[in-house]
Each structure stands twice: as structure tokens, then as C-alpha cells.
Short mmCIF file of C-alpha atoms in Angstrom, two decimals:
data_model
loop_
_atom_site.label_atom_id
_atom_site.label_comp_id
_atom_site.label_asym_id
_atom_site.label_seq_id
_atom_site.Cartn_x
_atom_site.Cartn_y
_atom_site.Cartn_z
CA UNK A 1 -13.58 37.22 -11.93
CA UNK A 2 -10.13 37.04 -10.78
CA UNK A 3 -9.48 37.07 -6.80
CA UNK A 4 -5.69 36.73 -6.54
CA UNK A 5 -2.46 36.11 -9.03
CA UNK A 6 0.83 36.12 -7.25
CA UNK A 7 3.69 33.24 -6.16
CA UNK A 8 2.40 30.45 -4.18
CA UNK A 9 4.11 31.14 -1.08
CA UNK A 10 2.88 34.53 -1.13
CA UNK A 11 -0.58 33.05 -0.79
CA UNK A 12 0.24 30.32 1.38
CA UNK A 13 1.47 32.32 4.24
CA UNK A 14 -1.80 34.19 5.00
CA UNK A 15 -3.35 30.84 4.62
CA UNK A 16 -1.68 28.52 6.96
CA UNK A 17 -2.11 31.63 10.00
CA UNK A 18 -5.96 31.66 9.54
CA UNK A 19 -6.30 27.94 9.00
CA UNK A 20 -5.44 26.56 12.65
CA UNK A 21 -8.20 27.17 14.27
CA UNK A 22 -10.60 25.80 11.62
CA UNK A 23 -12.12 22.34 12.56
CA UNK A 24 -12.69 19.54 10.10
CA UNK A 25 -15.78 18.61 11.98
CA UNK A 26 -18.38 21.09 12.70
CA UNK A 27 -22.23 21.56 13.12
CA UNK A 28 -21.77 24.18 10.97
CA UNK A 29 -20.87 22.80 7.54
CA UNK A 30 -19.42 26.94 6.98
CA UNK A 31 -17.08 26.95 9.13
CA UNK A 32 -14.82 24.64 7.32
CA UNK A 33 -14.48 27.58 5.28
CA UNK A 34 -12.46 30.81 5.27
CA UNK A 35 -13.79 33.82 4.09
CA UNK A 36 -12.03 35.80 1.60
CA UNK A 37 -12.62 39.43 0.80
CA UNK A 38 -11.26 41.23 -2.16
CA UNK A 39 -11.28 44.83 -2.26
CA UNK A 40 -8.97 45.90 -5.38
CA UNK A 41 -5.39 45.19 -4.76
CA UNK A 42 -6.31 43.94 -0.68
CA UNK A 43 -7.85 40.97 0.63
CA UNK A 44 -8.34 39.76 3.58
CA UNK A 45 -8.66 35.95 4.87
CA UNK A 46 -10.89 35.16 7.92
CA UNK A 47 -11.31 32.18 10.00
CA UNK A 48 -13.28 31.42 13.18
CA UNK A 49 -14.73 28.94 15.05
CA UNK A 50 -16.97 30.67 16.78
CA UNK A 51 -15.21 31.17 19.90
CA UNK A 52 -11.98 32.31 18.30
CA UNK A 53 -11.59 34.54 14.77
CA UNK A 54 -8.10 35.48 13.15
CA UNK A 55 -8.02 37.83 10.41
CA UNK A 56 -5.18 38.23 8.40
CA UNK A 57 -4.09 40.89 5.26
CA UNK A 58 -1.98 41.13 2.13
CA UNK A 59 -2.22 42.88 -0.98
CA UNK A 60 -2.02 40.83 -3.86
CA UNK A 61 -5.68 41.11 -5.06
CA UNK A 62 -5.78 41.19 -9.07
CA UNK A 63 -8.26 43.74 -10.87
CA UNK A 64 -10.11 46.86 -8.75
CA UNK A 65 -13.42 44.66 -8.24
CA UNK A 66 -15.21 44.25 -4.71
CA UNK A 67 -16.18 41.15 -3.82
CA UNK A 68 -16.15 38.28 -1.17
CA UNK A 69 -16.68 34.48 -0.82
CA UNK A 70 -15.84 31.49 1.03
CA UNK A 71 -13.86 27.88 0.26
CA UNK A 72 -12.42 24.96 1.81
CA UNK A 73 -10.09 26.04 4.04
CA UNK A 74 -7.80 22.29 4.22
CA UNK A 75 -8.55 21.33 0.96
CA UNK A 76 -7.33 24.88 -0.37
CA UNK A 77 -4.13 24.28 1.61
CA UNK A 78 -3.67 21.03 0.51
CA UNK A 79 -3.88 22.09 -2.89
CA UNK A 80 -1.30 24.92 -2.18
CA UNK A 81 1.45 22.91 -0.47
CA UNK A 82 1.40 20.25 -3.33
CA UNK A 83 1.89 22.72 -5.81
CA UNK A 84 5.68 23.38 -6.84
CA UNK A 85 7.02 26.05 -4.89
CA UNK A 86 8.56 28.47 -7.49
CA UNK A 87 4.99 28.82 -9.49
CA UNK A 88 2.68 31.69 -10.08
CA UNK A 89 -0.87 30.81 -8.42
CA UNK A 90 -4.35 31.93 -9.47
CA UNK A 91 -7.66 32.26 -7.79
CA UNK A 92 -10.65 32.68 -10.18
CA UNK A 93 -14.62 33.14 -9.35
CA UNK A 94 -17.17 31.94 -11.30
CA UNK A 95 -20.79 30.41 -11.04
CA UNK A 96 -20.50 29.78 -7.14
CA UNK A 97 -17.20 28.18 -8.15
CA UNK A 98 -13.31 28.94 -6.74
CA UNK A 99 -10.28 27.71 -9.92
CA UNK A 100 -7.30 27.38 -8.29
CA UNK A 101 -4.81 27.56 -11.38
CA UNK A 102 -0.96 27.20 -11.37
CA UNK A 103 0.86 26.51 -14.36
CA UNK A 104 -1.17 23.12 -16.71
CA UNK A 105 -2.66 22.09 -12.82
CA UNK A 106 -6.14 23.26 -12.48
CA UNK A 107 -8.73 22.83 -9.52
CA UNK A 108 -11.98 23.72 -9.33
CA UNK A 109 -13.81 24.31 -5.42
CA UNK A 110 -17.40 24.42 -4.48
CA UNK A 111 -17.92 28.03 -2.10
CA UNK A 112 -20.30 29.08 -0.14
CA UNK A 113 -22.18 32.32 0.33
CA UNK A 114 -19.99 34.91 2.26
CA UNK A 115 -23.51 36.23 3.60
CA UNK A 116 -24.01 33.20 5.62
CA UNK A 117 -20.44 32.98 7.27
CA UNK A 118 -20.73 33.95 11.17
CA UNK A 119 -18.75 36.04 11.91
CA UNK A 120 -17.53 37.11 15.46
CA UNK A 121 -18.96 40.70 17.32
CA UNK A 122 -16.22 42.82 18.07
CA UNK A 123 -16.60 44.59 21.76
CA UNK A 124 -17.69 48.35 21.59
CA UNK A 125 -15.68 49.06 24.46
CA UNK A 126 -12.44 47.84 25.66
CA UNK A 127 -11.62 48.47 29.26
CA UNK A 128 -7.55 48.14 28.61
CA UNK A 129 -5.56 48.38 25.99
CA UNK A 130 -1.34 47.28 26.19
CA UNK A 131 0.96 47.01 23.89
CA UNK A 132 3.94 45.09 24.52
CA UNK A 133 7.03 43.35 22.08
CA UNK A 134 5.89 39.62 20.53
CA UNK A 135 8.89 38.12 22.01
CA UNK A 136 7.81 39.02 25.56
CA UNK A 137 4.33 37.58 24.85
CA UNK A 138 5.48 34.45 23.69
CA UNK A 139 7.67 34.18 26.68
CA UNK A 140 4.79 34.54 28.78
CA UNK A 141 2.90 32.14 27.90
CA UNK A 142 6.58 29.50 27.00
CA UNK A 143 6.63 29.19 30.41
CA UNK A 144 3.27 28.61 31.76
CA UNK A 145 1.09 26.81 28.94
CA UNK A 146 1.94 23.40 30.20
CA UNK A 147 0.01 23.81 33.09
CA UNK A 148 -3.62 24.82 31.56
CA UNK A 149 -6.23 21.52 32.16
CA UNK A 150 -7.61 20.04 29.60
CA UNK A 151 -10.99 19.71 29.17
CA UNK A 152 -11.93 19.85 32.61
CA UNK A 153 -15.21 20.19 34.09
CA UNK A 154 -13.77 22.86 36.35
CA UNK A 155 -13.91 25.60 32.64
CA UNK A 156 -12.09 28.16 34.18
CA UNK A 157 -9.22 26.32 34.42
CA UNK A 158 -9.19 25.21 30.63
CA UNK A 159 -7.63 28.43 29.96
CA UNK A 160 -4.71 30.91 31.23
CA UNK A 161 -5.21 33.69 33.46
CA UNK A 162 -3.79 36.69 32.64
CA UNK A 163 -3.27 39.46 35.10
CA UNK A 164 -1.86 43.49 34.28
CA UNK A 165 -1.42 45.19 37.15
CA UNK A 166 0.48 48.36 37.01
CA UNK A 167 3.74 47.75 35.34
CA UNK A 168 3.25 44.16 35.78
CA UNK A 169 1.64 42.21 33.17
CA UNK A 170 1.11 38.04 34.88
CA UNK A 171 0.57 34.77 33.80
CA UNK A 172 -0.62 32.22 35.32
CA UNK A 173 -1.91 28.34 34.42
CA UNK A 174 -3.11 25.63 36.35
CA UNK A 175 -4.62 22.33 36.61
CA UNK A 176 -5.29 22.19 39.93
CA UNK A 177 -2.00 19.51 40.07
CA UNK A 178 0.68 21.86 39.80
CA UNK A 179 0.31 25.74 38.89
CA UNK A 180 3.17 27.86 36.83
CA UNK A 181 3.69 31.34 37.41
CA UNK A 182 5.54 34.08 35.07
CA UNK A 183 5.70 37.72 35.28
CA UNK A 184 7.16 40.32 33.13
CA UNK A 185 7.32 44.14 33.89
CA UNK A 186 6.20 46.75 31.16
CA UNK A 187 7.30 50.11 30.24
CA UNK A 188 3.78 51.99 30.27
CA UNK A 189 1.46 51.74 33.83
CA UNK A 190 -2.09 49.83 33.69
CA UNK A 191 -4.93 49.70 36.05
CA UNK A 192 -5.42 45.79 37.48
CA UNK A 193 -7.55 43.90 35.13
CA UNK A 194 -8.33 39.91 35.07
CA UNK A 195 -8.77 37.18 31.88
CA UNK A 196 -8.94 34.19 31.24
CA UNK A 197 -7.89 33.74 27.34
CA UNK A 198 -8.74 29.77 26.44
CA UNK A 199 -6.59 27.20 26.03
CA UNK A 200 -7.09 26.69 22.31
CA UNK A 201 -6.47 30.93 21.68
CA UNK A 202 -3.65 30.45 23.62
CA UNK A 203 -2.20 27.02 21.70
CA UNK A 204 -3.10 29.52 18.45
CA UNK A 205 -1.08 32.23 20.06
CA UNK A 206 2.16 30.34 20.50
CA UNK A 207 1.78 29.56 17.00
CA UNK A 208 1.83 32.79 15.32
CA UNK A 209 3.72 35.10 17.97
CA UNK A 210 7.03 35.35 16.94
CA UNK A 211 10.78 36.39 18.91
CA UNK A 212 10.64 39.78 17.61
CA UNK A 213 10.59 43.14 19.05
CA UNK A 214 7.62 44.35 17.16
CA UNK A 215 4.33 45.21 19.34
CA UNK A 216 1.38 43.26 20.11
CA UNK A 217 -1.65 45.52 20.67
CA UNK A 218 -3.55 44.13 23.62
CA UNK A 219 -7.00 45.31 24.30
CA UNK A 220 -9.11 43.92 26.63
CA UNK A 221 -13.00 43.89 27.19
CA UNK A 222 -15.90 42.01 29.67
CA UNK A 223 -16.36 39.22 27.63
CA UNK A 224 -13.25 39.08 24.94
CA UNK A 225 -9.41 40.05 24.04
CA UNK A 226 -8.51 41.57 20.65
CA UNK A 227 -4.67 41.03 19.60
CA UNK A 228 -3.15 42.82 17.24
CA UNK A 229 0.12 42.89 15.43
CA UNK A 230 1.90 41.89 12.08
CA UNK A 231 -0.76 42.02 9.63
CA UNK A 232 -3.00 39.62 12.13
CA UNK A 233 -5.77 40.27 14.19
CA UNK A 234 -7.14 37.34 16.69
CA UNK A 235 -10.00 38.24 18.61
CA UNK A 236 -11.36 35.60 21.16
CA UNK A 237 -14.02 35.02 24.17
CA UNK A 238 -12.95 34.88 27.63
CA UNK A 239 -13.31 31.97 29.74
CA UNK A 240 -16.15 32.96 32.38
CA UNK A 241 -15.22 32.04 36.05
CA UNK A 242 -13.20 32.86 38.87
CA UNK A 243 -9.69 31.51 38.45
CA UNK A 244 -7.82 30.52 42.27
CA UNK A 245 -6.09 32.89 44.14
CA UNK A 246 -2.70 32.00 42.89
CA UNK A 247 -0.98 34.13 45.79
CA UNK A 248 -2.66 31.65 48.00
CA UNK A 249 -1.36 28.41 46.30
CA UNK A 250 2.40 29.79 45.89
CA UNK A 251 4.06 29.01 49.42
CA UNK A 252 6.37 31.07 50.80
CA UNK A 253 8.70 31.04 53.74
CA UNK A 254 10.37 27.47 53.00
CA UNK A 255 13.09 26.75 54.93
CA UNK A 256 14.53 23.33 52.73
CA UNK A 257 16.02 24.21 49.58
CA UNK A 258 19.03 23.88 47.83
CA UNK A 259 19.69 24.30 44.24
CA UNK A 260 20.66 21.07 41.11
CA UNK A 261 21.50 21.26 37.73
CA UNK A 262 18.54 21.20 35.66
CA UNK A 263 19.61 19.22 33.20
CA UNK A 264 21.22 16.69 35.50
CA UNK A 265 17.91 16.60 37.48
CA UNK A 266 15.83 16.04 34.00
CA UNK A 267 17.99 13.36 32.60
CA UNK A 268 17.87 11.22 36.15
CA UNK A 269 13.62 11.82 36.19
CA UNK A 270 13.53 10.48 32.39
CA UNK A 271 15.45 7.60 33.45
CA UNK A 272 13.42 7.03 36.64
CA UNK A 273 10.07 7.56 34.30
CA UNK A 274 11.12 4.70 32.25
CA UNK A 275 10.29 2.15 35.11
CA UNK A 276 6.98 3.92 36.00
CA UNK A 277 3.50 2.21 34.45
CA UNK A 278 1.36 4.49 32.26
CA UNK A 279 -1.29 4.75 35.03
CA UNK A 280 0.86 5.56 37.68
CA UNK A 281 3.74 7.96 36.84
CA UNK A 282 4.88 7.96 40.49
CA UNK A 283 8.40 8.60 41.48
CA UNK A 284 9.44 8.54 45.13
CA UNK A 285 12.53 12.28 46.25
CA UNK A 286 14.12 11.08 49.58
CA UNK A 287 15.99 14.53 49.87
CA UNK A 288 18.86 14.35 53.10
CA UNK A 289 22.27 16.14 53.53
CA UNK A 290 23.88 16.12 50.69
CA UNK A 291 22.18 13.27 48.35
CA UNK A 292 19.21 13.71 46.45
CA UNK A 293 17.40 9.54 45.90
CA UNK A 294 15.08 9.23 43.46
CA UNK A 295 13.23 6.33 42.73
CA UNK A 296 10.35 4.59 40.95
CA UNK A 297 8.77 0.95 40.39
CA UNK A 298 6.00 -0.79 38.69
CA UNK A 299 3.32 -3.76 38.93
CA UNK A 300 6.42 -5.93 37.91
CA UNK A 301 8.51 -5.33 41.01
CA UNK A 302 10.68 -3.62 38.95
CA UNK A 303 12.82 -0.81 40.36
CA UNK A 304 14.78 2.38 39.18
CA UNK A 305 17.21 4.17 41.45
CA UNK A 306 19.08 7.29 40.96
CA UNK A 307 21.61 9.32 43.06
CA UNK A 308 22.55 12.93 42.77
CA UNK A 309 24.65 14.70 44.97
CA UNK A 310 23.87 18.20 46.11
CA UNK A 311 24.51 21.51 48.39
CA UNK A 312 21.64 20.87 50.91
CA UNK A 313 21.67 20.58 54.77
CA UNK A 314 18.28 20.64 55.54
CA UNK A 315 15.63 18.34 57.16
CA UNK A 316 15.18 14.75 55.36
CA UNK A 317 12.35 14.85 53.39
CA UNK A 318 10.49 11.65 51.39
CA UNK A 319 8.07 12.91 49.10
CA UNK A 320 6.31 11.58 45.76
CA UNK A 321 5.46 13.08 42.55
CA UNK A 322 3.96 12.87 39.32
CA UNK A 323 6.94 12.58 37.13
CA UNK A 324 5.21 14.04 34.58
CA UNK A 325 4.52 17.28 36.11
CA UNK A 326 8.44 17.58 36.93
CA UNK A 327 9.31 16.68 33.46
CA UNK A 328 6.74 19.38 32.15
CA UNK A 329 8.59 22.57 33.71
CA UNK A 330 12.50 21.07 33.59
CA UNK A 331 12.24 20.54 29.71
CA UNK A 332 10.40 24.18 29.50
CA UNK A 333 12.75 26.00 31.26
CA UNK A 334 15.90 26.95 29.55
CA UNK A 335 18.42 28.34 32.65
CA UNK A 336 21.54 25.80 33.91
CA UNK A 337 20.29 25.73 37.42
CA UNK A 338 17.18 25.38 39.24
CA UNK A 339 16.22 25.98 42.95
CA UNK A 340 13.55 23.29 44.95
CA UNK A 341 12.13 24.56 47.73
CA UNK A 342 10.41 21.68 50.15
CA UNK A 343 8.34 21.91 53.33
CA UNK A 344 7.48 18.17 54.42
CA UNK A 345 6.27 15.25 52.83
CA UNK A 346 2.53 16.32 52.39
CA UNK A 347 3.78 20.09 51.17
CA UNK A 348 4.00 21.05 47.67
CA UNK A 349 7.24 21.79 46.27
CA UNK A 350 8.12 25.26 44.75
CA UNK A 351 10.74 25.62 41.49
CA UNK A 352 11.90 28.42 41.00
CA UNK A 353 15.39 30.24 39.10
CA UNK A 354 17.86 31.27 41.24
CA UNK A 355 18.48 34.71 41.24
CA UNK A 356 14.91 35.68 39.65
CA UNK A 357 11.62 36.30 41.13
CA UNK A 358 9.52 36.36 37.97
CA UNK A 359 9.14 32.51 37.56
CA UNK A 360 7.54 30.16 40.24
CA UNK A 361 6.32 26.38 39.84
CA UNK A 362 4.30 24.78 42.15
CA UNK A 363 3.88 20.64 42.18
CA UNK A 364 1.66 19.42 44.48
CA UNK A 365 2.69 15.55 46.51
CA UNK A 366 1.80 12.74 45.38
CA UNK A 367 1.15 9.50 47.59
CA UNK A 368 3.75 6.75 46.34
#
């Protein structure tokens, strides 16, 4: 029976967005698979890994039968990229076995039963749904990703928070380090609800949102998040847990602040980073009127010093950081200028955007 005949890249694409998420290694030998479902002219491709599924659509089923099975999901890719791009591609099912023809190459896959592929609930009831453009989604997560934990004991922050209130939808990631903070307002007015999406849905998400206008479909239940636009649909689990009150960890009131270049500051930190060992990524600020010192040094007695002038008459101030964490948000953030906001030496520092509110950065000290 034949599944699909059309161009190769027609195929490809709705591979490659269900494919990330699938795992080369799993307990479950299945879910190395995808799961493709032919009804006539449409079929669908499905991937999950239990915790995360992504659906995607296109209509370039061949013959009016109903049927469903799944393959390989890498070694179905593999087989797609290495076939010349301007050739026709067909999918064939016969005897528990997937041909993959294109032009005098031929493959032939093992599948597995479509019955036994797991395949996640969807919620009954969603307590929210929002829609809002891809591009603004995207930039919502841009700006705080860098700041999710990995794989730390503490689950809850292995994931971002994400907050609509009113017009206000929030984002918010931390490590328990340093915590990023980015808010966007929305047309349409929500009642306050509270997620945490994991870090691997949102790595996916990045992926496949793209810097267009068109509409995510956002709907939110107890235990998962259903996304919908394009031709996609990613549903995922929440993170259980109570995420820290980020109003609390955002400081306010500073009085010592004054406002650098951020590419000036980021080229004098990657140069300072150079001298720092890969255990300790230390680098010591000595702000004062006018100057900005930065410095850092290794086991070798080795030393890296850099000057920059700026606009600042406030109290001195030595403090250390992970240069890491500074790095993180500078090469993230794409405005000219950048505002640092310092209480003392054992106070974290807030980054911020002059002019804007909806972007904060907090980096907590770090003994040198």
C-alpha cells in the first residue's frame, strides 16, 4: 500500500519538527519511532517521549486508504537528507515493512505496530486558553531560557515559569544563581494562572516558533499546556512544584547605577574570562566614580585587567561574579545600552534596558 509520493523536501519538513524530541535511547524500544497516520490525501506524523508529544500535518497522502504505522524516526531522516534534493520520494507498506523509494535508491524499514505506540492524554478541560503572535512567544522565552537549571534536584526549577495575568503574559527562569525576567502585554484580558512548561518543551519551542505574526493558541490545564499553531500541535506536562516568588528576588530601590555599552561591557568580560580556570569563572567589578575595573586570575598567578570608563557617581563598590552568568544575558540581549544597578558587595546586581520595564536580570555575588 502506498503511504506518501511527493518531493523530498515536502516530506522532510514535517519530519525534522516531530523528530527533536525523539531519543535514541529509550526503555521503550517504540519510542524511537514516529507514528504515521494516513487518512486519504492527509497524514499526520507524531512523536513523543512521553512527557512531551508534537503532532504535525500535511496532505500529500497517495490513494483514499486508512491506515497507520510506525518507523525509525533518525534512520528515516537520515535516509531523507542523503537523498538528492530535487527527487520525487515514496513511502510504501507491506508485510510489517516501510520502502522508502526515490528514483534507482531503495530502502526497506522494519515498523512497529501503531497499536502499541503510547500516546499522550489530552486534558478534558483547559482552565485558559491565549492566543498570542509566534514572534512574541519566541521573544519570551529569547530572553529568559538561559537561566532554566539543568537537571537539578530542585525539579521545579528545570523548567520556565510562565505567568498570564490580565493583559500581562510573564516569563520567568531561574537557577537559583541568577534569575531573568520578561514580560509582554496582550491585547485580550486573562484571569492569573501559573506553569511551569519544562526545559526540554521549552528548548523544542525555540526550535519551531518562528518571527511571524501568525497566532499561537495557548491553552492551559492542571497538569499540561497544549500549543497550537502552523500545522503543529505540542502538547506537554507541567513541571509540579512551587516556583520562587520572583517579586521577592528582583530588588528594587537601588540607589548605584549607571548605564555601559553592552557590547563594550561583553567584549572586556570575554577578555577577562580568558584568564579565569574552568572551575572557577570568577571575575572581580571594583565600580567607583567614573571607572568601571574588572579583573580576573587563575592558579597560575596570572592576571587580566580591564578599564572602562563610565557616567557613575555613586558609592565604590567591589563585587565578584560568575562571568558566565554575565556573559549569558549580554550576548542574549540585543539593545546598544544596558543599565547595572548595585547595592553593596554582598547584593545582587540587577540588568536591566534603559528606558523599558519589561526585562530584568538578576546575578547574584560571588566571593572572589
Amino acid at each position: 500500500m502506498q503511504l506518501v509520493k511527493t518531493h523530498r523536501d515536502t516530506l522532510l519538513r514535517p519530519l525534522q519538527i516531530v523528530s527533536g524530541i525523539v531519543e535514541r535511547r529509550h526503555t521503550l524500544p517504540i519510542l524511537a519511532n514516529i507514528l504515521i497516520r494516513k487518512d486519504g490525501e492527509k497524514i499526520s506524523f507524531l512523536s513523543t517521549d512521553i512527557e512531551v508529544q508534537i503532532t504535525t500535518h500535511a496532505e500529500i497522502g497517495s490513494g483514499g486508504e486508512v491506515t497507520a504505522t510506525t518507523v525509525a524516526a533518525r534512520k528515516l531522516l537520515d535516509i531523507l537528507r542523503a537523498l538528492p534534493d530535487d527527487q520525487d520520494v515514496s513511502l510504501t507498506l507491506s508485510n510489517k515493512r516501510m520502502t522508502v523509494q526515490s528514483g534507482k535508491s531503495r530502502f526497506a524499514l522494519q515498523t512497529l505496530a501503531a497499536e502499541e505506540f503510547p500516546t499522550v492524554a489530552q486534558a478534558e478541560h483547559f482552565n485558559a486558553s491565549v492566543s498570542l503572535p509566534q514572534k512574541t512567544l519566541k521573544h519570551l522565552f529569547n530572553m529568559v531560557h538561559f537561566s532554566m537549571a539543568q537537571q537539578d534536584i530542585r525539579y521545579y526549577l528545570n523548567g520556565l515559569l510562565l505567568v498570564v495575568d490580565g493583559k500581562n503574559v510573564i516569563a520567568v527562569a531561574t537557577d537559583g544563581h541568577r534569575l531573568a525576567f520578561c514580560q509582554v502585554e496582550v491585547e485580550q484580558e486573562f484571569p492569573r494562572q501559573e506553569v511551569i512548561i519544562p526545559r526540554k518543551t521549552i528548548l523544542e519551542l525555540q526550535r519551531l516558533l518562528e518571527d511571524k505574526e501568525d497566532l499561537v493558541q495557548l491553552d492551559i490545564a492542571n497538569n499540561q499546556v497544549k500549543l497550537t499553531f502552523a500545522d503543529i500541535e505540542l502538547i506537554s506536562k507541567l513541571v509540579e512544584g512551587k516556583f520562587p516568588d520572583f517579586n521577592r528576588v528582583i530588588p528594587k530601590g537601588y540607589k548605584n547605577n549607571f548605564t555601559i555599552g553592552r557590547e563594550q561591557l561583553l567584549r572586556s568580560l570575554q577578555r577577562a574570562a580568558i584568564m579565569t580556570s574552568d572551575k572557577f569563572k570568577g571575575v572581580r567589578c571594583v565600580i567607583g566614580p567614573g571607572s568601571m575595573k574588572i579583573s580576573s586570575t587563575n592558579a597560575d598567578q596570572e592576571e587580566a585587567v580591564e578599564e572602562i570608563e563610565i557616567d557613575y557617581g555613586g558609592d565604590s563598590v567591589d563585587i565578584g561574579f560568575n562571568v558566565t552568568y554575565l556573559l549569558d544575558v549580554l550576548n542574549n540581549l540585543k539593545c546598544d545600552q544596558i543599565n547595572v544597578a548595585l547595592g553593596d558587595s554582598n547584593s545582587s546586581a540587577l540588568i536591566t534596558i534603559p528606558e523599558k520595564t519589561d526585562f530584568k536580570y538578576v546575578v547574584m555575588p560571588m566571593r572572589i
